[in-house]
Coordinates of C-alpha atoms in Angstrom, one line a residue:
Chain X
M1 CA 107.5 21.1 70.2
E2 CA 106.3 17.6 69.6
G3 CA 102.7 18.6 69.9
L4 CA 103.0 21.5 67.4
S5 CA 104.3 19.5 64.5
Q6 CA 102.2 16.4 65.0
G7 CA 98.8 17.2 63.4
P8 CA 98.5 17.5 59.6
R9 CA 96.2 20.6 60.1
A10 CA 98.8 22.5 62.0
E11 CA 101.4 21.9 59.3
A12 CA 99.1 22.9 56.4
S13 CA 98.2 26.2 58.1
F14 CA 101.8 27.5 57.8
R15 CA 101.9 27.0 54.0
L16 CA 100.9 29.8 51.7
R17 CA 98.3 28.6 49.2
L18 CA 97.3 30.7 46.2
G19 CA 93.7 29.6 46.7
D20 CA 93.6 31.5 50.0
R21 CA 92.0 34.9 49.5
R22 CA 94.6 36.8 51.5
T23 CA 97.5 35.1 49.9
F24 CA 96.1 35.7 46.5
A25 CA 95.4 39.4 47.2
D26 CA 99.0 39.7 48.4
R27 CA 100.5 38.2 45.3
A28 CA 98.3 40.1 42.9
L29 CA 99.1 43.4 44.6
T30 CA 102.8 42.6 44.4
L31 CA 102.5 41.9 40.7
I32 CA 100.6 45.1 40.1
A33 CA 102.9 47.3 42.1
I34 CA 106.1 45.9 40.5
G35 CA 104.4 46.3 37.1
L36 CA 103.6 49.9 37.8
G37 CA 107.1 50.5 39.2
V38 CA 108.6 49.2 36.0
S39 CA 106.2 51.2 33.8
A40 CA 107.4 54.3 35.6
L41 CA 110.8 53.6 34.1
L42 CA 109.5 53.1 30.5
P43 CA 109.5 56.8 29.6
L44 CA 113.1 57.2 30.7
F45 CA 114.2 54.3 28.4
S46 CA 112.0 55.6 25.6
V47 CA 113.6 59.0 25.9
L48 CA 117.1 57.6 25.9
Y49 CA 116.4 55.2 23.1
M50 CA 114.9 57.9 20.9
L51 CA 117.9 60.2 21.6
V52 CA 120.3 57.6 20.4
V53 CA 118.2 56.6 17.4
R54 CA 117.4 60.1 16.2
G55 CA 120.4 62.0 17.5
S56 CA 123.4 59.8 16.8
P57 CA 123.2 59.8 12.9
L58 CA 124.3 63.4 12.9
L59 CA 127.1 63.0 15.4
S60 CA 130.3 64.2 13.8
L61 CA 133.1 66.7 14.2
E62 CA 131.2 69.1 12.0
L63 CA 128.2 68.9 14.3
L64 CA 130.3 70.0 17.3
T65 CA 132.2 72.7 15.5
E66 CA 129.9 74.4 13.0
L67 CA 127.4 77.3 13.3
T68 CA 123.7 76.6 13.5
P69 CA 122.0 76.6 10.0
G70 CA 119.4 79.0 8.9
A71 CA 116.0 78.0 7.5
G72 CA 116.2 75.4 4.8
M73 CA 120.0 74.8 5.0
E74 CA 121.2 71.2 4.9
S75 CA 124.4 71.6 6.7
G76 CA 125.7 73.1 9.9
G77 CA 126.1 72.1 13.5
I78 CA 125.6 73.2 17.1
G79 CA 129.1 74.5 17.9
N80 CA 128.0 78.0 18.9
A81 CA 125.2 76.6 21.1
I82 CA 127.6 74.3 23.0
L83 CA 130.1 77.1 23.5
G84 CA 127.2 79.4 24.6
T85 CA 125.9 76.9 27.2
V86 CA 129.4 76.6 28.6
V87 CA 129.8 80.4 28.7
V88 CA 126.5 81.1 30.4
V89 CA 126.9 78.3 32.9
M90 CA 130.4 79.5 33.8
L91 CA 129.1 83.0 34.2
A92 CA 126.3 81.8 36.4
A93 CA 128.8 79.7 38.4
G94 CA 131.0 82.7 38.9
M95 CA 128.2 84.7 40.3
S96 CA 126.5 82.0 42.4
L97 CA 129.2 79.8 43.9
P98 CA 130.7 82.4 46.2
L99 CA 127.3 83.3 47.4
G100 CA 126.1 79.8 47.9
L101 CA 129.3 78.4 49.5
F102 CA 129.9 81.3 51.9
A103 CA 126.2 81.2 52.9
A104 CA 126.6 77.4 53.6
I105 CA 129.7 78.1 55.7
Y106 CA 127.8 80.6 57.7
L107 CA 124.8 78.2 58.2
A108 CA 127.0 75.3 59.2
E109 CA 129.6 77.1 61.3
Y110 CA 128.8 80.6 62.4
G111 CA 125.0 80.8 62.4
E112 CA 124.1 77.8 64.4
D113 CA 120.5 78.5 65.1
S114 CA 120.6 82.2 65.0
G115 CA 117.7 84.3 63.7
L116 CA 119.6 85.0 60.5
S117 CA 120.3 81.4 59.7
V118 CA 116.7 80.5 60.1
V119 CA 115.7 83.2 57.6
V120 CA 118.6 82.2 55.2
R121 CA 117.5 78.6 55.3
F122 CA 113.9 79.5 54.6
A123 CA 115.0 81.8 51.7
G124 CA 117.0 78.9 50.3
K125 CA 114.0 76.5 50.4
V126 CA 111.7 79.1 48.9
L127 CA 114.2 79.8 46.1
S128 CA 114.7 76.1 45.3
G129 CA 111.0 75.6 45.1
M130 CA 110.4 78.6 42.9
P131 CA 109.5 77.9 39.2
S132 CA 112.7 78.4 37.1
I133 CA 110.9 80.7 34.7
L134 CA 110.4 83.3 37.6
A135 CA 114.2 83.5 37.8
G136 CA 114.1 84.4 34.1
V137 CA 111.4 87.0 34.8
F138 CA 113.5 88.6 37.5
A139 CA 116.6 88.6 35.4
Y140 CA 114.6 90.1 32.6
A141 CA 113.3 92.9 34.9
I142 CA 116.8 93.8 36.3
A143 CA 119.1 93.0 33.4
V144 CA 117.2 93.0 30.1
S145 CA 115.0 96.0 30.7
A146 CA 117.8 98.0 32.3
L147 CA 120.4 97.3 29.6
G148 CA 117.9 97.4 26.8
S149 CA 118.8 94.1 25.2
F150 CA 118.7 90.4 25.7
S151 CA 122.2 89.3 26.8
A152 CA 124.5 86.5 28.0
F153 CA 124.9 88.4 31.2
A154 CA 121.2 88.4 31.9
G155 CA 121.2 84.6 31.2
G156 CA 124.0 84.2 33.7
V157 CA 122.0 86.1 36.4
A158 CA 118.9 83.9 35.8
L159 CA 120.8 80.7 36.1
A160 CA 122.8 81.9 39.1
I161 CA 119.5 82.4 41.0
L162 CA 118.7 78.7 40.4
I163 CA 122.2 77.5 41.4
V164 CA 122.5 79.4 44.7
P165 CA 119.9 77.5 46.8
T166 CA 121.0 74.0 45.6
V167 CA 124.6 74.7 46.3
M168 CA 123.9 76.3 49.6
L169 CA 121.6 73.5 50.9
T170 CA 123.8 70.6 49.8
A171 CA 127.1 72.3 50.9
E172 CA 125.6 73.0 54.4
E173 CA 124.7 69.3 54.7
A174 CA 128.2 68.2 53.6
L175 CA 129.8 70.6 56.1
R176 CA 127.6 69.4 58.9
L177 CA 128.7 65.8 58.2
V178 CA 132.3 66.6 59.2
P179 CA 132.8 65.0 62.7
S180 CA 132.9 67.6 65.4
K181 CA 136.0 65.8 66.8
M182 CA 138.0 67.0 63.9
K183 CA 136.9 70.6 64.3
Q184 CA 137.5 70.5 68.0
A185 CA 141.0 69.0 67.5
A186 CA 141.9 71.9 65.1
L187 CA 140.5 74.5 67.5
G188 CA 142.3 72.8 70.4
M189 CA 145.6 73.1 68.5
G190 CA 145.1 76.8 68.5
A191 CA 143.7 77.3 65.1
T192 CA 141.4 80.3 64.6
R193 CA 137.9 79.5 63.5
A194 CA 138.6 80.7 59.9
Q195 CA 141.8 78.5 59.8
M196 CA 139.8 75.6 61.0
V197 CA 137.1 76.2 58.4
T198 CA 139.6 76.6 55.5
K199 CA 142.1 74.0 56.5
V200 CA 140.0 71.2 58.0
L201 CA 136.3 71.7 57.5
I202 CA 136.3 72.5 53.7
P203 CA 138.9 70.0 52.6
T204 CA 137.0 67.2 54.5
A205 CA 133.6 68.2 53.2
M206 CA 135.0 68.8 49.6
P207 CA 133.5 65.6 48.0
G208 CA 130.0 66.5 49.3
I209 CA 130.4 70.1 48.3
L210 CA 131.5 69.1 44.8
T211 CA 128.6 66.8 44.3
G212 CA 126.2 69.6 45.0
V213 CA 128.0 72.0 42.7
M214 CA 128.1 69.5 39.9
L215 CA 124.4 68.6 40.3
A216 CA 123.5 72.3 40.3
L217 CA 125.6 73.2 37.3
S218 CA 124.3 70.3 35.3
R219 CA 120.7 71.2 36.1
A220 CA 121.4 74.8 35.1
A221 CA 122.9 73.6 31.8
G222 CA 119.5 72.1 30.9
E223 CA 117.4 75.0 32.0
T224 CA 115.6 76.6 29.0
A225 CA 112.7 78.8 30.2
P226 CA 114.9 81.4 32.0
L227 CA 117.3 81.6 29.1
L228 CA 114.4 82.2 26.7
L229 CA 113.6 85.4 28.5
T230 CA 117.2 86.5 29.0
A231 CA 119.9 85.2 26.7
L232 CA 117.6 84.4 23.8
F233 CA 119.6 82.9 21.0
S234 CA 122.2 83.9 18.4
D235 CA 123.2 82.3 15.1
Y236 CA 126.8 83.4 15.6
W237 CA 129.8 82.5 17.7
F238 CA 130.2 84.1 21.1
D239 CA 132.7 86.9 20.6
G240 CA 133.4 88.0 24.1
K241 CA 130.6 90.5 24.4
L242 CA 128.4 89.6 27.4
G243 CA 125.9 92.3 26.5
E244 CA 124.6 90.5 23.5
P245 CA 122.3 87.5 23.0
I246 CA 124.0 84.2 23.1
A247 CA 123.2 80.7 21.8
S248 CA 122.6 77.8 24.1
L249 CA 121.8 74.1 23.6
A250 CA 118.6 74.3 25.5
V251 CA 117.1 77.2 23.5
L252 CA 118.3 75.6 20.3
I253 CA 116.3 72.5 21.1
Y254 CA 113.2 74.6 21.8
N255 CA 113.6 76.7 18.6
F256 CA 114.3 73.8 16.3
S257 CA 111.7 71.4 17.8
G258 CA 108.9 73.1 16.0
S259 CA 110.8 73.8 12.8
P260 CA 109.3 72.8 9.5
F261 CA 112.7 71.9 8.2
E262 CA 113.7 68.2 8.7
Y263 CA 117.4 69.1 9.1
Q264 CA 116.7 71.5 12.0
V265 CA 114.5 69.0 13.7
N266 CA 117.3 66.4 13.4
L267 CA 119.7 69.0 14.9
A268 CA 117.4 69.4 17.8
W269 CA 117.6 65.7 18.5
A270 CA 121.4 65.7 18.2
A271 CA 121.6 68.7 20.5
S272 CA 119.4 66.8 23.0
L273 CA 121.7 63.8 22.8
V274 CA 124.7 66.0 23.5
L275 CA 122.9 67.9 26.3
V276 CA 121.6 64.7 28.0
A277 CA 125.0 63.0 27.7
L278 CA 126.7 66.0 29.4
V279 CA 124.1 66.2 32.1
L280 CA 124.1 62.4 32.8
L281 CA 128.0 62.4 32.8
F282 CA 127.9 65.2 35.5
N283 CA 125.3 63.3 37.5
V284 CA 127.3 60.0 37.4
L285 CA 130.5 61.9 38.3
A286 CA 128.7 63.5 41.2
Q287 CA 127.5 60.1 42.5
V288 CA 131.0 58.7 42.1
V289 CA 132.6 61.5 44.0
T290 CA 130.6 60.8 47.1
R291 CA 128.6 58.0 48.4
R292 CA 126.2 59.1 51.0
P293 CA 126.9 57.7 54.4
E294 CA 123.4 56.1 54.7
E295 CA 124.3 53.8 51.8
H296 CA 127.6 52.5 53.1
Chain A
M1 CA 144.0 96.7 91.2
A2 CA 143.6 93.1 90.3
Q3 CA 144.0 93.7 86.6
P4 CA 147.8 94.4 86.4
A5 CA 148.4 91.6 88.8
T6 CA 146.8 89.0 86.6
K7 CA 148.1 90.6 83.4
Q8 CA 151.7 90.2 84.4
P9 CA 151.9 86.4 84.2
V10 CA 149.8 86.3 81.0
S11 CA 151.9 88.7 79.1
G12 CA 154.9 86.8 80.4
L13 CA 153.5 83.6 79.0
S14 CA 152.7 85.1 75.7
E15 CA 156.2 86.5 75.6
A16 CA 157.4 83.0 75.9
S17 CA 154.9 81.5 73.5
R18 CA 155.7 84.1 70.8
R19 CA 159.1 82.6 70.6
S20 CA 157.8 79.1 70.5
P21 CA 157.1 77.7 67.0
I22 CA 154.4 75.3 68.3
A23 CA 152.0 77.5 70.3
R24 CA 151.4 81.2 69.9
P25 CA 148.3 83.4 69.8
P26 CA 147.0 84.5 66.4
D27 CA 149.0 87.4 64.9
A28 CA 147.4 90.5 63.6
W29 CA 147.0 89.1 60.1
Q30 CA 145.3 85.9 61.3
G31 CA 143.0 88.0 63.5
A32 CA 142.0 90.2 60.5
F33 CA 141.5 87.1 58.3
E34 CA 139.3 85.6 61.0
R35 CA 137.1 88.7 61.2
A36 CA 137.0 89.2 57.4
F37 CA 136.0 85.6 56.9
R38 CA 133.2 85.7 59.4
W39 CA 131.8 88.9 58.0
T40 CA 132.0 87.7 54.4
A41 CA 130.1 84.5 55.4
C42 CA 127.6 86.5 57.3
G43 CA 127.2 89.1 54.6
L44 CA 126.8 86.6 51.8
A45 CA 124.3 84.5 53.8
A46 CA 122.3 87.7 54.1
G47 CA 122.8 88.1 50.4
V48 CA 120.7 85.0 49.8
V49 CA 117.8 86.5 51.7
L50 CA 118.2 89.7 49.7
L51 CA 118.2 87.7 46.5
L52 CA 114.8 86.2 47.4
A53 CA 113.5 89.6 48.5
G54 CA 114.8 91.2 45.3
V55 CA 113.0 88.6 43.1
V56 CA 109.7 89.1 45.0
F57 CA 110.1 92.9 45.2
E58 CA 110.9 93.3 41.5
V59 CA 108.1 91.1 40.3
V60 CA 105.6 92.8 42.6
R61 CA 106.9 96.3 41.6
R62 CA 106.6 95.6 37.8
A63 CA 103.3 93.9 38.2
G64 CA 101.9 96.7 40.4
G65 CA 102.7 99.2 37.7
S66 CA 100.3 97.7 35.2
M67 CA 97.9 96.1 37.6
G68 CA 96.0 99.4 37.9
K69 CA 95.7 99.7 34.1
L70 CA 94.5 96.1 33.6
G71 CA 92.1 96.1 36.4
F72 CA 90.2 93.2 37.7
A73 CA 89.3 92.0 34.2
F74 CA 92.9 90.7 34.1
L75 CA 91.9 87.8 36.3
T76 CA 88.5 87.1 34.7
D77 CA 89.0 87.9 31.0
S78 CA 89.9 85.0 28.7
V79 CA 91.3 86.9 25.7
W80 CA 95.1 87.5 25.3
D81 CA 95.4 90.0 22.5
A82 CA 98.7 92.0 22.4
N83 CA 97.5 94.1 19.4
G84 CA 94.2 95.0 21.0
D85 CA 95.8 95.5 24.5
R86 CA 93.4 93.0 26.0
F87 CA 95.1 90.7 28.5
G88 CA 93.2 88.1 30.5
I89 CA 94.7 85.1 32.2
L90 CA 91.7 83.1 33.5
P91 CA 92.2 80.2 31.0
S92 CA 95.9 80.1 31.9
I93 CA 95.2 79.9 35.7
V94 CA 92.6 77.2 35.2
G95 CA 94.8 75.4 32.7
T96 CA 97.8 75.5 35.2
L97 CA 95.6 73.9 37.9
Y98 CA 94.0 71.4 35.6
T99 CA 97.2 70.0 34.0
S100 CA 98.9 69.9 37.4
A101 CA 96.0 68.1 39.0
L102 CA 96.0 65.5 36.2
A103 CA 99.7 65.1 36.6
L104 CA 99.3 64.6 40.3
L105 CA 96.6 62.0 39.7
I106 CA 98.9 59.9 37.4
G107 CA 102.4 60.8 38.5
G108 CA 101.4 60.9 42.2
G109 CA 99.8 57.5 42.1
L110 CA 102.7 56.0 40.2
G111 CA 105.2 57.8 42.5
V112 CA 103.7 56.5 45.7
T113 CA 103.5 52.9 44.3
T114 CA 107.1 53.1 43.2
A115 CA 108.0 54.4 46.7
I116 CA 106.3 51.3 48.2
V117 CA 108.1 49.0 45.8
L118 CA 111.4 50.7 46.7
S119 CA 111.0 50.7 50.5
Q120 CA 109.2 47.5 51.5
G121 CA 111.7 44.8 50.7
F122 CA 110.3 43.7 47.3
L123 CA 113.7 43.9 45.8
P124 CA 117.1 43.0 47.0
R125 CA 118.8 46.0 48.7
R126 CA 121.2 46.5 45.8
A127 CA 118.5 46.4 43.2
E128 CA 116.5 48.9 45.3
L129 CA 119.4 51.4 45.3
V130 CA 120.0 50.9 41.5
M131 CA 116.3 51.5 40.8
K132 CA 116.2 54.5 43.1
N133 CA 119.2 56.1 41.2
V134 CA 117.6 55.4 37.9
I135 CA 114.4 57.1 39.0
E136 CA 116.5 60.1 40.1
L137 CA 117.9 60.2 36.5
L138 CA 114.3 60.9 35.3
A139 CA 114.7 64.2 37.1
A140 CA 118.1 64.9 35.5
I141 CA 116.8 65.0 32.0
P142 CA 116.1 68.6 31.0
S143 CA 112.5 69.5 30.5
V144 CA 113.0 70.8 27.0
V145 CA 114.2 67.2 26.0
Y146 CA 110.9 65.8 27.4
G147 CA 109.1 68.4 25.3
L148 CA 110.9 67.3 22.1
W149 CA 110.1 63.7 23.0
G150 CA 106.5 64.6 23.6
I151 CA 106.1 66.2 20.2
Y152 CA 107.8 63.5 18.2
V153 CA 107.1 60.3 20.2
L154 CA 104.3 60.7 22.7
I155 CA 101.7 62.7 20.6
P156 CA 102.0 60.3 17.6
A157 CA 101.6 57.4 19.9
L158 CA 98.6 58.9 21.7
R159 CA 96.8 59.8 18.4
P160 CA 95.2 56.4 17.7
I161 CA 94.2 56.0 21.4
A162 CA 92.8 59.5 21.5
D163 CA 90.8 59.1 18.3
L164 CA 89.3 55.8 19.6
L165 CA 88.4 57.5 22.9
H166 CA 86.8 60.4 21.1
E167 CA 84.9 58.1 18.8
K168 CA 83.5 55.8 21.6
L169 CA 83.3 58.1 24.5
G170 CA 82.9 61.5 22.8
F171 CA 79.7 62.1 24.8
L172 CA 81.8 62.6 27.9
P173 CA 83.1 66.2 28.3
L174 CA 86.6 64.7 28.9
F175 CA 86.8 63.4 25.3
S176 CA 84.6 65.8 23.5
T177 CA 87.1 67.1 21.1
K178 CA 89.6 65.5 18.7
L179 CA 93.3 65.5 19.5
S180 CA 94.7 68.0 16.9
G181 CA 98.3 67.6 18.1
P182 CA 99.4 69.4 21.3
G183 CA 96.9 69.3 24.1
I184 CA 96.1 68.9 27.8
L185 CA 96.6 65.1 27.8
P186 CA 100.1 64.9 26.3
A187 CA 101.1 67.9 28.5
S188 CA 99.8 66.3 31.7
L189 CA 101.4 62.9 30.9
V190 CA 104.8 64.5 30.4
L191 CA 104.2 66.5 33.6
S192 CA 103.4 63.4 35.5
I193 CA 106.7 61.8 34.4
M194 CA 108.5 64.9 35.6
I195 CA 107.0 65.0 39.1
L196 CA 107.3 61.2 39.6
P197 CA 110.9 61.4 40.9
T198 CA 110.0 64.1 43.4
V199 CA 107.0 62.2 44.8
T200 CA 108.9 58.9 44.9
A201 CA 111.9 60.3 46.7
I202 CA 110.0 62.1 49.4
A203 CA 107.3 59.5 49.9
R204 CA 110.0 56.8 50.1
E205 CA 111.8 58.8 52.8
G206 CA 108.5 58.9 54.8
M207 CA 108.0 55.2 54.5
V208 CA 111.6 54.3 55.4
A209 CA 111.2 56.5 58.5
V210 CA 108.4 54.3 59.9
P211 CA 110.0 52.4 62.8
R212 CA 110.7 48.8 61.8
R213 CA 109.2 47.4 65.0
L214 CA 105.7 48.6 64.0
A215 CA 105.9 46.5 60.8
A216 CA 107.5 43.6 62.6
A217 CA 104.7 43.6 65.2
A218 CA 102.1 43.3 62.4
Y219 CA 104.0 40.5 60.7
G220 CA 104.2 38.8 64.0
L221 CA 100.5 38.8 64.2
G222 CA 100.3 37.0 60.9
A223 CA 99.6 39.9 58.5
T224 CA 100.6 39.5 54.9
R225 CA 103.0 42.0 53.3
W226 CA 100.2 44.1 51.8
E227 CA 98.2 44.1 54.9
V228 CA 101.2 45.5 56.7
I229 CA 101.6 48.1 53.9
F230 CA 97.9 49.2 53.9
R231 CA 97.3 49.1 57.7
V232 CA 100.7 50.0 59.2
I233 CA 103.1 51.6 56.8
L234 CA 100.7 53.9 54.8
P235 CA 98.8 55.2 57.8
T236 CA 101.9 55.9 59.8
A237 CA 103.7 57.6 56.8
R238 CA 100.6 59.4 55.6
G239 CA 102.0 62.8 56.6
G240 CA 105.1 62.3 54.5
I241 CA 103.2 60.9 51.6
F242 CA 100.7 63.8 51.6
G243 CA 103.6 66.2 51.8
A244 CA 105.3 64.5 48.8
L245 CA 102.1 64.9 46.8
V246 CA 101.7 68.6 47.7
L247 CA 105.4 69.3 46.8
G248 CA 105.0 67.3 43.6
F249 CA 101.9 69.5 42.8
G250 CA 104.0 72.6 43.4
R251 CA 106.6 71.3 41.0
A252 CA 104.0 70.7 38.3
L253 CA 102.6 74.2 38.7
G254 CA 105.9 75.8 37.9
E255 CA 107.1 73.5 35.2
T256 CA 107.5 75.4 32.0
M257 CA 109.2 74.1 28.8
A258 CA 107.4 70.7 28.5
L259 CA 104.1 72.6 28.7
A260 CA 105.1 75.5 26.4
M261 CA 105.9 72.8 23.8
L262 CA 103.0 70.4 24.4
V263 CA 99.9 72.2 25.8
G264 CA 99.0 74.0 22.6
N265 CA 99.3 77.7 23.7
T266 CA 95.6 78.3 23.1
N267 CA 93.8 80.8 25.4
R268 CA 90.7 78.8 25.8
F269 CA 89.8 76.4 28.5
G270 CA 87.8 73.3 28.0
W271 CA 87.4 70.2 30.1
S272 CA 88.4 67.9 27.2
L273 CA 91.7 66.2 27.7
L274 CA 92.2 66.2 24.0
S275 CA 91.8 70.0 23.4
P276 CA 94.7 72.4 23.5
G277 CA 95.0 74.9 26.4
N278 CA 97.4 77.1 28.1
T279 CA 99.2 77.5 31.5
L280 CA 100.7 80.5 33.2
S281 CA 104.3 79.3 32.8
A282 CA 103.8 78.5 29.1
L283 CA 102.2 81.9 28.6
L284 CA 105.3 83.5 30.0
A285 CA 107.7 81.4 28.0
N286 CA 105.8 81.9 24.7
H287 CA 105.1 85.6 25.0
F288 CA 108.0 87.2 26.8
P289 CA 110.7 87.1 24.1
E290 CA 108.6 89.2 21.7
A291 CA 106.5 91.2 24.1
G292 CA 106.1 95.0 23.8
E293 CA 106.1 97.3 26.9
V294 CA 102.4 96.9 27.7
E295 CA 102.4 93.2 27.2
V296 CA 105.5 92.8 29.5
G297 CA 103.5 94.6 32.2
A298 CA 100.7 92.1 31.8
L299 CA 103.2 89.2 31.8
M300 CA 104.6 90.5 35.0
C301 CA 101.2 90.3 36.6
A302 CA 100.9 86.7 35.3
A303 CA 104.3 86.0 36.9
L304 CA 103.1 87.4 40.2
V305 CA 100.0 85.2 40.1
L306 CA 102.2 82.1 39.4
L307 CA 104.6 83.2 42.2
L308 CA 101.8 83.5 44.7
I309 CA 100.2 80.1 43.7
T310 CA 103.5 78.2 43.9
L311 CA 104.6 79.9 47.2
A312 CA 101.3 79.0 48.8
V313 CA 101.4 75.3 47.6
N314 CA 105.1 74.9 48.6
A315 CA 104.5 76.5 52.0
L316 CA 101.6 74.1 52.6
G317 CA 103.8 71.2 51.5
S318 CA 106.7 72.1 53.9
L319 CA 104.2 72.6 56.7
I320 CA 102.8 69.2 56.2
M321 CA 106.3 67.7 56.0
R322 CA 107.3 69.3 59.3
R323 CA 104.2 68.1 61.1
A324 CA 104.7 64.6 59.7
R325 CA 108.3 64.5 61.0
R326 CA 107.2 65.7 64.4
G327 CA 104.4 63.1 64.4
L328 CA 106.8 60.3 64.0
T329 CA 109.1 61.2 66.9
G330 CA 108.3 59.0 69.9
L331 CA 107.1 56.0 67.8
G332 CA 110.6 54.7 67.4

């Protein structure tokens, strides 16, 4: 101990000096990396800033309740598009949630590592990596061509294909996180497997399942490409007919983004603000509902 | 002989337990529920597989119908003319690969750097988590909103830079045309923003999985932080990082709206970053809503090509990820 701290040379060698080549390289790389990391966040802030600046002046009750304006009109809102997005997403949820959730229950509880569950998991991964426009192409092939018209129903089918894999994979993970002690206790008390699943497994895993569902639905609400091929757009209110084209926020943004009319472009910004606000709200809610165990 | 003998006490027991409110065997209804539940779960799980099979089958069937009529010229022709019934997707295929490669170059580099910043203790743990969630928000913003932002914010901002590049470096093929508005460069930039969260999340996962004792050993030998990163963390996590890049590439290939709005929808391919181009997904989005019967057939073929390319890239990415995970076991 004495010997180590005696000489001035030994003491100096433990201090980091910027003149040293290795220290300098280390500090410089740190600065560059943090700079790049921050610059990766710039687009996000720019997008959010522009949404507020260009979208908020139009925010009013009329915006949310009036029909989309035609070419050259100076008034009107996005009411039918908001309602349309809600209708199509609900339709898609109705079709996809039973499929995704039951498949997840099978994977987590019944399938174990059977041949079927390997194939199901593979199919889920492939579906979740598939470009969203291909879901639109498929829905076009089976619903639009067959029924002879673009329709809200076809839009629901397209979005459902995108929701299924997300819900299935996240719900399976949530179900697997339930401690096996709880499952064994239920079975030991004489519960059938189905009783154990519905009364113990699902309620315990509910927060995780809900997170996945909310993330999947909010992503579906922002999907544009599949709707362009299926639901198209409508300048009128949804009147209960699922076999006709329907408006949506996403397609409205796309249609009006290239419009030569200032007012329509402004509406596109306002619709983006509403859409992003909805999506972010869902995302934050989803993160509040569960905190992943690794982050406790 | 043995059966009735053993059955006697069991049925006697169940007789007793049927009267007990605490323990009794499942009644008929509960048994039926059990069976129905299991078969529903099994059937719907199979339904997910059928869904994928249906998508692939339907696209292949529709494409197959018109593949014969279009012939091989479909893949090599560069004219898309619905009135003249000439459909070629070569510029779209090349454009898809070109924009995605550029996006990978920019977004991949930034994503891996961000993953390093978020995994190697540069920030306090709390700040790390906050920044990780903010990066994930980048992925939550719908692609059509990025398209709108690209048209009204990014392209005007790029214009002076692009004009300067064309003026000074116009002799390079990369800058040989003027930026007339939409083009390869704005499209690739927006694409790179969109794949950044994917690359960051997966690459970070790979870096976090590197056993801490490996880094600790290097620190103990007197290495600086970046020496540890370059010589221990990155080589050990290279499988995960490579997988992240491939999966990010797969994402870029299929991304549609931002490209449909920003790439220019011109069926001509040029190396210039400032010229307009086209991609498979943008072709589908721009032409499907108004296509006639013959054009729909051609678009189905384009969809099949897109499906095959993305399937191949995603399969490669998953394979690399699986090998990377296996490679790490035993190090811990």
